[in-house]
Amino acid sequence: MSGRLPPRPTSADPYLQTRRLTSRDRLLLSWLAEHYLLSTAQVTRALFPSGRSARLRLTLLHRIHAVDRFVDTTAAGSTQYLYALGPLGLRLNRDAYHDPDNPTARPPRSSRDRADRIVGSRKLRHLLGVNDFFTDLLAHARTDPGVRLERWWSEQHATDAYGGAGIQPDGHGVWTVGQATVGFFLEHDNGTEPLGRVLAKLRGYERVTYFGPRYPVLFRVPGPGRERNLLEALTGVASVLPVATAVHDADPAGPVWALAGDPTRRLRLHELPSDHGPYAATNPNRFIHRDPETPDARGDAEPA
């Protein structure tokens, strides 16, 4: 990609700049529609060969109003940008989720109103933590053609699909390595809830197994102490579905997952037990393998 930026748009046609969008750009905009925001580092890991190429492309997307950006305020001294849909991006993704704190809120009047809701959200740090998990998986998938992140669903998407059982996952994904495919529900834990409340979430996940998939529940916790305490609390807790733990900084695709009941060994994500559930009307979201030639969550390979 050339390092030259386009002139600021002056045409009255709000869609004129769509001709500049690549399939990779459109994939990024679809992620921002569902997952609210991504940091420069997350976009780089998921889609670009270098930080420089990511920053150049993001600057162009900002210039043509496809994305909005604001400085990350979740970490002291951070100067990286966080990106959300801009006016053009919101026009192209009218079914975007609008408010992380209130899923039933009325649609925003503008992309700036939507961005203000995101920046002011009490869930901002949590959203970034969840998106770190999935962009780490996408980065891993970019290095191996036999690896795919088949699904990346946000909290609202997963709740819409499975909330009838009383669950509200922080995310849902389906991960394929070779011939192994594992679905999972993610609980991104920042250590702010009592362990009793954390364990109580398992009742809802067990209700999902009555009609749908039997996916592992992944508890990603802030450190070894929290993980140790959670595994101890899980000892003796009867569960019909797998429960696994790992810490935030660990590579989620790697041998980092400790299964409750057998915490002495660590498994890779694709090694965890998983069942997509019955082919039945009660399981409308059952995962079905797609044609391997179909573009997945990584997007089409494009020059930087």
Coordinates of C-alpha atoms in Angstrom, one line a residue, residues 13-162:
D13 CA -22.2 11.3 -1.8
P14 CA -21.6 9.6 1.6
Y15 CA -20.8 6.3 0.0
L16 CA -18.2 7.5 -2.5
Q17 CA -15.3 6.4 -0.4
T18 CA -16.6 2.8 -0.3
R19 CA -14.6 2.1 -3.5
R20 CA -11.4 2.5 -1.5
L21 CA -12.4 -0.4 0.9
T22 CA -10.8 -3.7 0.5
S23 CA -12.3 -7.0 1.7
R24 CA -9.9 -6.8 4.7
D25 CA -11.2 -3.3 5.5
R26 CA -14.8 -4.6 5.3
L27 CA -14.0 -7.5 7.6
L28 CA -12.5 -5.1 10.1
L29 CA -15.6 -2.9 10.0
S30 CA -17.8 -5.9 10.6
W31 CA -15.7 -6.7 13.7
L32 CA -16.1 -3.2 15.0
A33 CA -19.9 -3.4 14.4
E34 CA -20.1 -6.5 16.6
H35 CA -17.3 -6.1 19.1
Y36 CA -17.5 -2.3 19.5
L37 CA -13.8 -1.4 19.4
L38 CA -10.3 -2.7 18.8
S39 CA -6.9 -1.3 19.7
T40 CA -4.1 -0.7 17.2
A41 CA -2.3 -3.7 18.6
Q42 CA -5.3 -5.9 18.2
V43 CA -5.9 -4.9 14.6
T44 CA -2.2 -5.4 13.8
R45 CA -2.2 -8.9 15.3
A46 CA -5.3 -10.0 13.6
L47 CA -4.8 -8.6 10.1
F48 CA -1.5 -7.0 9.3
P49 CA 2.1 -8.1 8.9
S50 CA 3.5 -5.1 10.8
G51 CA 2.5 -2.2 13.1
R52 CA 3.5 0.3 10.4
S53 CA 1.2 -1.2 7.7
A54 CA -1.7 -1.4 10.2
R55 CA -1.2 2.3 11.3
L56 CA -1.0 3.5 7.7
R57 CA -4.2 1.6 6.7
L58 CA -6.1 2.7 9.9
T59 CA -5.1 6.3 9.2
L60 CA -6.6 6.1 5.7
L61 CA -9.8 4.5 7.1
H62 CA -10.0 7.4 9.6
R63 CA -9.4 9.9 6.9
I64 CA -12.4 8.6 4.8
H65 CA -14.5 8.4 8.0
A66 CA -14.8 4.6 7.9
V67 CA -13.6 4.5 11.6
D68 CA -13.4 6.8 14.5
R69 CA -10.5 6.7 16.9
F70 CA -9.7 7.8 20.5
V71 CA -6.7 7.4 22.8
D72 CA -6.8 4.3 25.0
T73 CA -7.5 5.5 28.6
T74 CA -7.5 2.1 30.2
A75 CA -3.8 1.9 30.7
A76 CA -1.6 4.7 32.3
G77 CA 0.7 6.3 29.8
S78 CA -0.9 4.5 26.8
T79 CA -0.8 6.4 23.5
Q80 CA -2.3 3.8 21.2
Y81 CA -5.6 4.5 19.5
L82 CA -8.8 2.5 20.0
Y83 CA -11.0 2.3 16.9
A84 CA -14.8 2.2 16.5
L85 CA -17.1 2.6 13.5
G86 CA -17.0 6.0 11.9
P87 CA -19.9 7.5 9.9
L88 CA -19.1 5.5 6.8
G89 CA -18.6 2.3 8.7
L90 CA -21.9 2.7 10.5
R91 CA -23.7 3.3 7.3
L92 CA -22.3 0.0 5.9
N93 CA -23.2 -1.9 9.2
R94 CA -26.6 -0.8 10.2
D95 CA -27.2 -3.8 12.4
A96 CA -24.2 -2.9 14.6
Y97 CA -24.5 -3.3 18.3
H98 CA -24.8 0.1 19.9
D99 CA -24.3 0.1 23.6
P100 CA -22.2 -2.3 25.6
D101 CA -23.8 -1.3 28.9
N102 CA -27.4 -1.4 27.7
P103 CA -28.2 -3.8 24.8
T104 CA -31.8 -2.6 24.7
A105 CA -30.8 1.1 24.3
R106 CA -32.2 3.0 21.3
P107 CA -29.9 3.3 18.3
P108 CA -27.5 6.2 18.5
R109 CA -28.1 9.4 16.5
S110 CA -24.6 9.2 14.9
S111 CA -21.4 7.2 14.9
R112 CA -20.0 9.8 17.4
D113 CA -22.9 9.1 19.8
R114 CA -22.1 5.4 19.5
A115 CA -18.4 6.0 20.1
D116 CA -19.2 8.1 23.1
R117 CA -21.2 5.3 24.6
I118 CA -18.3 2.9 24.1
V119 CA -15.6 5.3 25.5
G120 CA -17.8 6.0 28.5
S121 CA -18.7 2.3 29.1
R122 CA -17.9 0.8 32.5
K123 CA -17.0 -2.4 30.4
L124 CA -14.3 -0.7 28.4
R125 CA -11.3 -2.6 30.0
H126 CA -13.3 -5.8 30.0
L127 CA -14.2 -5.4 26.2
L128 CA -10.5 -5.0 25.4
G129 CA -9.6 -8.1 27.5
V130 CA -12.1 -10.2 25.6
N131 CA -11.0 -8.9 22.3
D132 CA -7.4 -9.6 23.2
F133 CA -8.3 -13.3 23.6
F134 CA -9.8 -13.5 20.1
T135 CA -7.3 -11.4 18.3
D136 CA -4.6 -13.6 19.8
L137 CA -6.3 -16.6 18.3
L138 CA -6.6 -14.8 14.9
A139 CA -2.8 -14.0 15.1
H140 CA -2.1 -17.7 15.6
A141 CA -4.4 -18.6 12.7
R142 CA -2.6 -16.3 10.4
T143 CA 0.6 -18.3 10.8
D144 CA -0.9 -21.7 9.8
P145 CA -3.3 -22.4 6.9
G146 CA -4.7 -25.5 8.8
V147 CA -6.0 -23.3 11.7
R148 CA -9.2 -21.3 11.6
L149 CA -11.2 -19.2 14.0
E150 CA -14.6 -20.3 12.6
R151 CA -16.7 -18.2 14.9
W152 CA -16.2 -15.0 16.9
W153 CA -19.4 -14.0 18.6
S154 CA -19.6 -11.1 21.0
E155 CA -21.4 -11.1 24.3
Q156 CA -24.6 -9.7 22.8
H157 CA -24.5 -12.1 19.8
A158 CA -23.9 -15.1 22.1
T159 CA -26.6 -14.0 24.6
D160 CA -29.1 -13.6 21.7
A161 CA -28.3 -17.1 20.6
Y162 CA -28.2 -18.9 24.0

